PDB file of C-alpha atoms in Angstrom:
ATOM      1  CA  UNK V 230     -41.714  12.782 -76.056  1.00  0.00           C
ATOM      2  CA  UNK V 231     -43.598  16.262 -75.097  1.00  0.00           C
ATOM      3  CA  UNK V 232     -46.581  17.305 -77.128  1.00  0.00           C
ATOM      4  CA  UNK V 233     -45.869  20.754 -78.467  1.00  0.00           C
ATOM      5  CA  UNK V 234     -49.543  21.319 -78.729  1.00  0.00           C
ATOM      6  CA  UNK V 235     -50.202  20.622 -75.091  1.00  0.00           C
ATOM      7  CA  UNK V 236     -49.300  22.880 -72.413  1.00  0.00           C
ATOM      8  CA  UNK V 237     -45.594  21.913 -70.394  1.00  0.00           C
ATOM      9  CA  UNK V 238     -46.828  20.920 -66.736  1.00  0.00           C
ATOM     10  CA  UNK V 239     -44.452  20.500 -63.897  1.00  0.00           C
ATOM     11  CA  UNK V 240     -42.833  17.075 -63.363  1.00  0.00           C
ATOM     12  CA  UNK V 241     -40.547  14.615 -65.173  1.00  0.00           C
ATOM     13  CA  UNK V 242     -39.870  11.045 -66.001  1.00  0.00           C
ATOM     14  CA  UNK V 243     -36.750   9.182 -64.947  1.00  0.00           C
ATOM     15  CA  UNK V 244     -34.752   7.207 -67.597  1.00  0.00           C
ATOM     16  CA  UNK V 245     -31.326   6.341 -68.499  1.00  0.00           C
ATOM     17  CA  UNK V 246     -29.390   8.959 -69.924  1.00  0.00           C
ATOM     18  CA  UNK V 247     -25.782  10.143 -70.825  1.00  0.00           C
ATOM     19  CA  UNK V 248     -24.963  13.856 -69.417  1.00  0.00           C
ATOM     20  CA  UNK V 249     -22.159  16.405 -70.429  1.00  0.00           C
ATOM     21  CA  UNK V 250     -20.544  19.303 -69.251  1.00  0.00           C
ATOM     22  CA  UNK V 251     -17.859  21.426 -70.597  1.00  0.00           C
ATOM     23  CA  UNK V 252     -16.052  24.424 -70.053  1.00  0.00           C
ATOM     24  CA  UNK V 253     -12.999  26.437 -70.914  1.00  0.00           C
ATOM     25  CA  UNK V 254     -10.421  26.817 -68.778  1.00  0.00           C
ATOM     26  CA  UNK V 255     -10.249  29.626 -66.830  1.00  0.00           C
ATOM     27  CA  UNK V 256     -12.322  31.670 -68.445  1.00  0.00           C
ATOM     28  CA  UNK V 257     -13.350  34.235 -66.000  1.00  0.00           C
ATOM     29  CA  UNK V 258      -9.991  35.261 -65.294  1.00  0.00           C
ATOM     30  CA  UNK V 259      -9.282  35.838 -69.070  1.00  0.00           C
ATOM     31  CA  UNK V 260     -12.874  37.697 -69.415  1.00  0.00           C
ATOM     32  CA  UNK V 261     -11.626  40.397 -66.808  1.00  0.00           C
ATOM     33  CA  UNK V 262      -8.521  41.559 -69.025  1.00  0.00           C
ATOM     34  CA  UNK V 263     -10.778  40.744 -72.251  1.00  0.00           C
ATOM     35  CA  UNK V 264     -12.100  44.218 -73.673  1.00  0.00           C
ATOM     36  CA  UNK V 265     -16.155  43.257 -73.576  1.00  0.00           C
ATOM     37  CA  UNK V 266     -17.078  43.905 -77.551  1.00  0.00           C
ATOM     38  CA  UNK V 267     -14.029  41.236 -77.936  1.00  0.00           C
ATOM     39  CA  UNK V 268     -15.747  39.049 -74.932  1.00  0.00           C
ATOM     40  CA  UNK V 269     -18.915  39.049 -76.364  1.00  0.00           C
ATOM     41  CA  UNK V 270     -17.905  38.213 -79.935  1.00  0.00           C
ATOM     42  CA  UNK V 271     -15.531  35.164 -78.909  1.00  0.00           C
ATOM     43  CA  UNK V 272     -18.230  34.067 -76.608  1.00  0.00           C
ATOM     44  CA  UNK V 273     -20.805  33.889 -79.597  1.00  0.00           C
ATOM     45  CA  UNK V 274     -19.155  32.825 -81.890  1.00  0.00           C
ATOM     46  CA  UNK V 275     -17.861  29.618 -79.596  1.00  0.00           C
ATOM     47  CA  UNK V 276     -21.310  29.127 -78.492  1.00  0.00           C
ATOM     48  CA  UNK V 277     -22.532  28.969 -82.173  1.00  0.00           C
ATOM     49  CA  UNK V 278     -20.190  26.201 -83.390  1.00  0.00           C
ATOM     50  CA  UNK V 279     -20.513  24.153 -79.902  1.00  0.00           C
ATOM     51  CA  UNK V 280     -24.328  24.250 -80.648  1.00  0.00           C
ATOM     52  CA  UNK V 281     -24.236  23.453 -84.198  1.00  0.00           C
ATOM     53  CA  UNK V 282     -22.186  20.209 -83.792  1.00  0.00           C
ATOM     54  CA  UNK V 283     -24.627  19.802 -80.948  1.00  0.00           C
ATOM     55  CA  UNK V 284     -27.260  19.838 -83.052  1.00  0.00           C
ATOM     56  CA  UNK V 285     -25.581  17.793 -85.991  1.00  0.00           C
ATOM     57  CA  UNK V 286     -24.763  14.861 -83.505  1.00  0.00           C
ATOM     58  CA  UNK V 287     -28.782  15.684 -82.011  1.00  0.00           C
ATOM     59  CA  UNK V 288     -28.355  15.900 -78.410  1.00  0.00           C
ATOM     60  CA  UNK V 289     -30.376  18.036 -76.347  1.00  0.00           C
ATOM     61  CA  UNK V 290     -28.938  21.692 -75.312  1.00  0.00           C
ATOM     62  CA  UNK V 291     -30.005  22.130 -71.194  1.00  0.00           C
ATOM     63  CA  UNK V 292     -28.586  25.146 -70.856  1.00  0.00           C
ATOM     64  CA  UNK V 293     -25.891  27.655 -71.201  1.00  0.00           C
ATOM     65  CA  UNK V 294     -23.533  28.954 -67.908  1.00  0.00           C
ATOM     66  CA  UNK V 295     -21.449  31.282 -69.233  1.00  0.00           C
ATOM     67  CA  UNK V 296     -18.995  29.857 -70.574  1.00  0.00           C
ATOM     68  CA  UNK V 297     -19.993  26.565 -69.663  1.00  0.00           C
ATOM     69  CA  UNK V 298     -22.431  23.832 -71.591  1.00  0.00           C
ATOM     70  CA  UNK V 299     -24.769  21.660 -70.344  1.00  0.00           C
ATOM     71  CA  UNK V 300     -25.804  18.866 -72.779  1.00  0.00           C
ATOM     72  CA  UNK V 301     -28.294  15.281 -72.315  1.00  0.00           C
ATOM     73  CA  UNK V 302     -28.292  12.214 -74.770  1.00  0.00           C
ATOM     74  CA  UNK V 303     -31.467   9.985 -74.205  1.00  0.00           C
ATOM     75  CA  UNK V 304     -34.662  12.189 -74.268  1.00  0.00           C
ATOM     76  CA  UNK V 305     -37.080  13.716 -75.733  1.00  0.00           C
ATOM     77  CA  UNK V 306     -36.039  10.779 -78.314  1.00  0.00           C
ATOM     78  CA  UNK V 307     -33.224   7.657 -77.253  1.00  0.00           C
ATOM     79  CA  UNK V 308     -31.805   5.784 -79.981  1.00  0.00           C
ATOM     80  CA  UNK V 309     -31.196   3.320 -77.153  1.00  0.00           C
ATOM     81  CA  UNK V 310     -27.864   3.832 -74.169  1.00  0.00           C
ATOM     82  CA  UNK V 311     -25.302   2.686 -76.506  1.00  0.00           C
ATOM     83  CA  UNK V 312     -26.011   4.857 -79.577  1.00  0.00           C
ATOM     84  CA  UNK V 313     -26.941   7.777 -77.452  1.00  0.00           C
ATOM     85  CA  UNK V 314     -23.461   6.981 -75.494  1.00  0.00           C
ATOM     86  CA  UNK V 315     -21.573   6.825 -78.723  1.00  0.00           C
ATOM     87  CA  UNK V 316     -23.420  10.253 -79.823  1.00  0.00           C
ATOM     88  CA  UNK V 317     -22.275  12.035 -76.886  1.00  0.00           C
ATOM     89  CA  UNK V 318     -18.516  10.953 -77.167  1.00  0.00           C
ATOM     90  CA  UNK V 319     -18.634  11.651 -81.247  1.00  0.00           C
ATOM     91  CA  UNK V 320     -19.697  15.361 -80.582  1.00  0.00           C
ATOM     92  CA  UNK V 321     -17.611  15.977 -77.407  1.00  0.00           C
ATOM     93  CA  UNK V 322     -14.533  14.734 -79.827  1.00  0.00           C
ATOM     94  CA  UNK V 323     -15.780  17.104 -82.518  1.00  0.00           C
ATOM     95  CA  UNK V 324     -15.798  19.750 -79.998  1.00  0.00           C
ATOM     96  CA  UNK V 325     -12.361  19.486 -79.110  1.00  0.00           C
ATOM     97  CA  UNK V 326     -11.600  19.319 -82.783  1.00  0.00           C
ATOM     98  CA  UNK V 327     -12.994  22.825 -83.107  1.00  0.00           C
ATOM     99  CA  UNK V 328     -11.404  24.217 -80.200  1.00  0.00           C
ATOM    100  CA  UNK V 329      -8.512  23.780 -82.475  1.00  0.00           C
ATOM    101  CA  UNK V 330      -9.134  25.695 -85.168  1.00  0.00           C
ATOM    102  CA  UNK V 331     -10.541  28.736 -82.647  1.00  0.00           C
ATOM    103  CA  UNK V 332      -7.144  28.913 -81.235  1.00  0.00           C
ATOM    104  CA  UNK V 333      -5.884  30.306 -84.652  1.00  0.00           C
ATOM    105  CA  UNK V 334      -8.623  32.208 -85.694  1.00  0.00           C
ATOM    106  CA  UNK V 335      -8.124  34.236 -81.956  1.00  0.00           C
ATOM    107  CA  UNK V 336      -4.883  34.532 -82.419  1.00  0.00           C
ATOM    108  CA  UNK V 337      -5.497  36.768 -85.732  1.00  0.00           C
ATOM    109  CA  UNK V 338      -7.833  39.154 -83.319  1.00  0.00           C
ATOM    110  CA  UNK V 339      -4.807  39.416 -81.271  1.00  0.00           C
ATOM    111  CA  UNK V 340      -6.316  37.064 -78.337  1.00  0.00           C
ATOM    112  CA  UNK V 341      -2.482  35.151 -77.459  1.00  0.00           C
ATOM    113  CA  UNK V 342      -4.136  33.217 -74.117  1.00  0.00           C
ATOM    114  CA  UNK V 343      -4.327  29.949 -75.226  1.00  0.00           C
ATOM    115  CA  UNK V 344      -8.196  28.737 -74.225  1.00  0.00           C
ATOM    116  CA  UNK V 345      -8.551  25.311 -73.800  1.00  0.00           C
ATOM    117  CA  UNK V 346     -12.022  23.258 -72.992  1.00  0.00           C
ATOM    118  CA  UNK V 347     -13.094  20.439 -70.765  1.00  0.00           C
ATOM    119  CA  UNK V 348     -15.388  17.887 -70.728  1.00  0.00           C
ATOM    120  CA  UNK V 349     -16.639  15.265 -68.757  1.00  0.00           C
ATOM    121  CA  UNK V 350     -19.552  12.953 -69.497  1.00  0.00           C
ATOM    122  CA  UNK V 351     -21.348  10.437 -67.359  1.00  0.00           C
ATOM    123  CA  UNK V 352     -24.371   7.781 -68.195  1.00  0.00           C
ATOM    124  CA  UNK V 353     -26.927   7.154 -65.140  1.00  0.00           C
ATOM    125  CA  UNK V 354     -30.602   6.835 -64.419  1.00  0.00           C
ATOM    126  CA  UNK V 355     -31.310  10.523 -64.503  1.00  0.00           C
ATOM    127  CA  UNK V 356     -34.654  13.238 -64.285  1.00  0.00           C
ATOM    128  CA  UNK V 357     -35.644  14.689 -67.570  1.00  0.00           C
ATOM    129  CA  UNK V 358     -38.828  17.283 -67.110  1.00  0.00           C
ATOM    130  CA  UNK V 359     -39.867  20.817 -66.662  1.00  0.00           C
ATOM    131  CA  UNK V 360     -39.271  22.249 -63.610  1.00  0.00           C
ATOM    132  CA  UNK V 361     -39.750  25.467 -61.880  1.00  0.00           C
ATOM    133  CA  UNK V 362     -43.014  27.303 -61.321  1.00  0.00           C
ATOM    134  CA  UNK V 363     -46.214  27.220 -63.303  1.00  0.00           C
ATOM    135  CA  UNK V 364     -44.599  30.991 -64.759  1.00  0.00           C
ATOM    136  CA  UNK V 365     -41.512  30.141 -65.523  1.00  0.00           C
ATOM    137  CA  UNK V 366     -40.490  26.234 -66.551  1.00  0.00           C
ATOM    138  CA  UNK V 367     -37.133  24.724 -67.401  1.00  0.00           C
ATOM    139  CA  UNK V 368     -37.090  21.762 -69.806  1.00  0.00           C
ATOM    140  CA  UNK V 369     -34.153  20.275 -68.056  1.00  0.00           C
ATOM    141  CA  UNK V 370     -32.128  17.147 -66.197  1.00  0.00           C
ATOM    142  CA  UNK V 371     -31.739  16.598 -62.715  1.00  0.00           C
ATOM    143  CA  UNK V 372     -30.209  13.799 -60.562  1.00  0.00           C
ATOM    144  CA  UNK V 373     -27.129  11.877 -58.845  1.00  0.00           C
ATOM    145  CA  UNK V 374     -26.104  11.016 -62.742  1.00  0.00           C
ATOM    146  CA  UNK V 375     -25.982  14.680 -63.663  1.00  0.00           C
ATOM    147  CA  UNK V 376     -23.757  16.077 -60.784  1.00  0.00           C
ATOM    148  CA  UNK V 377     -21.201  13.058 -61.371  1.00  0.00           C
ATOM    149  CA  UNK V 378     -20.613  14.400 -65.352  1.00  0.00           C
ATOM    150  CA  UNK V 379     -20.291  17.650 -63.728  1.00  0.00           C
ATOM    151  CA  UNK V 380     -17.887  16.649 -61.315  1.00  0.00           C
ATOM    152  CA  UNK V 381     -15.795  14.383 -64.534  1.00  0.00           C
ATOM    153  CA  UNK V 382     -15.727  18.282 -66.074  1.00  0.00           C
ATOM    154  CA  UNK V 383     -14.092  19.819 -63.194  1.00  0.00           C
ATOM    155  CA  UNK V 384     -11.666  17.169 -62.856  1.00  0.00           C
ATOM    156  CA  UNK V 385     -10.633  17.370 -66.485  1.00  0.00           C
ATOM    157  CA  UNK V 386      -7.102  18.745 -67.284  1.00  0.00           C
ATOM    158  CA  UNK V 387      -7.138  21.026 -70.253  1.00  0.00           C
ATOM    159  CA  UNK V 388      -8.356  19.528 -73.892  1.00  0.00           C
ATOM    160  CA  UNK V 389      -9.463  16.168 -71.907  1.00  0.00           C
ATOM    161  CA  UNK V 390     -12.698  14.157 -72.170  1.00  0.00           C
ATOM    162  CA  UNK V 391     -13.254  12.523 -69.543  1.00  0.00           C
ATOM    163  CA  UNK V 392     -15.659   9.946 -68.989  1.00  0.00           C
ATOM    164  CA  UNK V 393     -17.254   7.460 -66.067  1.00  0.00           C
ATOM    165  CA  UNK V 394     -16.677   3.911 -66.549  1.00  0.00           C
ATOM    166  CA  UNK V 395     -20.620   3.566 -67.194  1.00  0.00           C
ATOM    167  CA  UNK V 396     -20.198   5.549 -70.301  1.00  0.00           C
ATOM    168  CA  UNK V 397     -17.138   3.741 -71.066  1.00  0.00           C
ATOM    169  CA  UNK V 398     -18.482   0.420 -71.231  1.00  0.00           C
ATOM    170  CA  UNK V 399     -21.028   1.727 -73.582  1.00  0.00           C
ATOM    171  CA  UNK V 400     -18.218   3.345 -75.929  1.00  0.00           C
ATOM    172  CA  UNK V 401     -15.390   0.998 -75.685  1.00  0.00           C
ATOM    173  CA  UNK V 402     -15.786  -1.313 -78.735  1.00  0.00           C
ATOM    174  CA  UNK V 403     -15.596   1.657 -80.923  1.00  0.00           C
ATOM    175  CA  UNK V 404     -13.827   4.941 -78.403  1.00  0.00           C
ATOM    176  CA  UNK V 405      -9.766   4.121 -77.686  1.00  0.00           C
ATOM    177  CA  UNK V 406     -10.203   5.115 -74.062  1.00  0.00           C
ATOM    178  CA  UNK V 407      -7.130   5.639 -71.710  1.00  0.00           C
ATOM    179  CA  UNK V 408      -7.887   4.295 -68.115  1.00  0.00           C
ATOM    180  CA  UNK V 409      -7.111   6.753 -65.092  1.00  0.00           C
ATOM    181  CA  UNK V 410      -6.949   6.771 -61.750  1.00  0.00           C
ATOM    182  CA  UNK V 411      -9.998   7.087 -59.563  1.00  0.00           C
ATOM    183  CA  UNK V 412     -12.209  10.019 -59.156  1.00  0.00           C
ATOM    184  CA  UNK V 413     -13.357  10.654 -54.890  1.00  0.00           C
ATOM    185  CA  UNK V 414     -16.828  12.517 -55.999  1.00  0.00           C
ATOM    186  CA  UNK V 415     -18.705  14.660 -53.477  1.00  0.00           C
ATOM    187  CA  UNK V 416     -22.470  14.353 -54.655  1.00  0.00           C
ATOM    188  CA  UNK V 417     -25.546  13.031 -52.878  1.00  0.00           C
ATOM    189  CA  UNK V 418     -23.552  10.384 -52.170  1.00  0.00           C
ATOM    190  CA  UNK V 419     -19.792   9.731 -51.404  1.00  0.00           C
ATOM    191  CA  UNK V 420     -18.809   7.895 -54.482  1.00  0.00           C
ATOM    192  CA  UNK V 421     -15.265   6.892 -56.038  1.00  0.00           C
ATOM    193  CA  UNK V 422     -15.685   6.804 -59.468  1.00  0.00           C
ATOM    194  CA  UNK V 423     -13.464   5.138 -61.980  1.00  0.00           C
ATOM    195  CA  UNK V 424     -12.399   7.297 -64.931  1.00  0.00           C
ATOM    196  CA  UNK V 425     -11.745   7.164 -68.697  1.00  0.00           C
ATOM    197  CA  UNK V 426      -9.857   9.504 -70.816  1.00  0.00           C
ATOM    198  CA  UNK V 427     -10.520   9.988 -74.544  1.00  0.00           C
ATOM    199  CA  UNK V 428      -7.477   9.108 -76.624  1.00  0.00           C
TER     200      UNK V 428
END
C-alpha cells in the first residue's frame, strides 16, 4: 500500500488482480441528439451512483472515459482473489440494478432512448503503479489481464456481465453464471477466451 506521506515515484508492482470495464451502449450516438445541459446532467448524475456503489463494495476507481468506467479489485489493499473476485461481481450486479431505476427517472426528463450498460470483468496477474512522467502521474493498471476485461466489455450485449472463466472459478460457488461460447481476443497475445454470463 502507497504512503501518502511519501512522494508517488514512477513504477509499479505486479500482483493478481480482478479488472472491470463498463459502458453504455451507444452512447456517443445518443450524446449528439442529446441537448448538452441534459448531457451533462445524465452523465453526472450516472457517474455519481456508479462511483458510490464503487466505493460501498471498495474497489479502486482507475479512471473515467466518458462514458465508460474503469475499475481494479486487489490493490492498494486485497482481501485475497476470491473475496476481491466476489467484490467485483457484487458491485457490477448492483450496477446493473441501478441502471434500472435510471431508465425511469430519464424517462420523466423526457430522455425515451433506452440506455443500457455493459460490463465485462477479467482476473489476471496485472501492473498496479503510477505511471507517466515525474509532472504528471497516473495511479493506474496496466497489462495482458486488463485489455482481456476490456475486450469481455466490448463483447457484452446490452445489460450483460460478462466474465472470463478465471473470474468465474473464483465466483462460482456463490455467482449463478451462464456459460457462453468462446471469446477470439486480439491483445498482446492471440487468445480464445472462455466466457461467463451473469444470471
Amino acid at each position: 500500500m502507497y504512503d501518502a506521506k511519501q512522494e508517488p515515484k514512477l513504477g509499479g508492482e505486479a500482483g493478481y488482480h480482478t479488472a472491470f470495464f463498463s459502458d453504455i451502449q451507444s452512447f456517443s450516438t445518443f450524446s449528439e441528439v442529446l441537448e448538452p445541459e441534459k448531457m451533462v446532467s445524465l452523465m453526472n448524475e450516472y457517474l455519481t451512483e456508479m462511483t458510490d456503489i464503487l466505493l460501498e463494495n471498495r474497489g479502486t476507481l482507475d479512471k473515467y472515459i466518458g462514458d465508460a468506467i474503469m475499475i481494479f479489485f486487489g490493490d492498494p489493499k486485497t482481501r485475497g482473489a476470491k473475496e476481491d473476485a466476489l467484490a467485483c461481481v457484487s458491485m457490477a450486479l448492483e450496477m446493473k440494478k441501478a441502471m434500472q431505476v435510471f431508465r425511469y427517472k430519464w424517462l420523466d426528463k423526457g430522455i425515451a432512448q433506452p440506455l443500457d450498460i455493459r460490463i465485462g470483468i477479467h482476473t489476471d496477474t496485472c501492473t498496479v503503479g503510477n505511471f507517466g512522467s515525474q509532472d504528471r502521474l497516473d495511479y493506474t493498471t496496466i497489462g495482458n489481464g486488463v485489455n482481456l476485461a476490456s475486450r469481455l466489455e466490448s463483447s457484452a450485449h446490452p445489460n450483460q456481465i460478462l466474465i472470463s472463466e478465471e473470474t468465474y472459478l473464483l465466483v462460482r460457488d456463490v455467482i449463478a453464471c451462464e456459460k457462453l461460447e468462446k471469446i477470439v481476443a486480439v491483445s498482446y497475445t492471440h487468445l480464445t477466451l472462455p466466457t461467463k454470463r451473469i444470471v
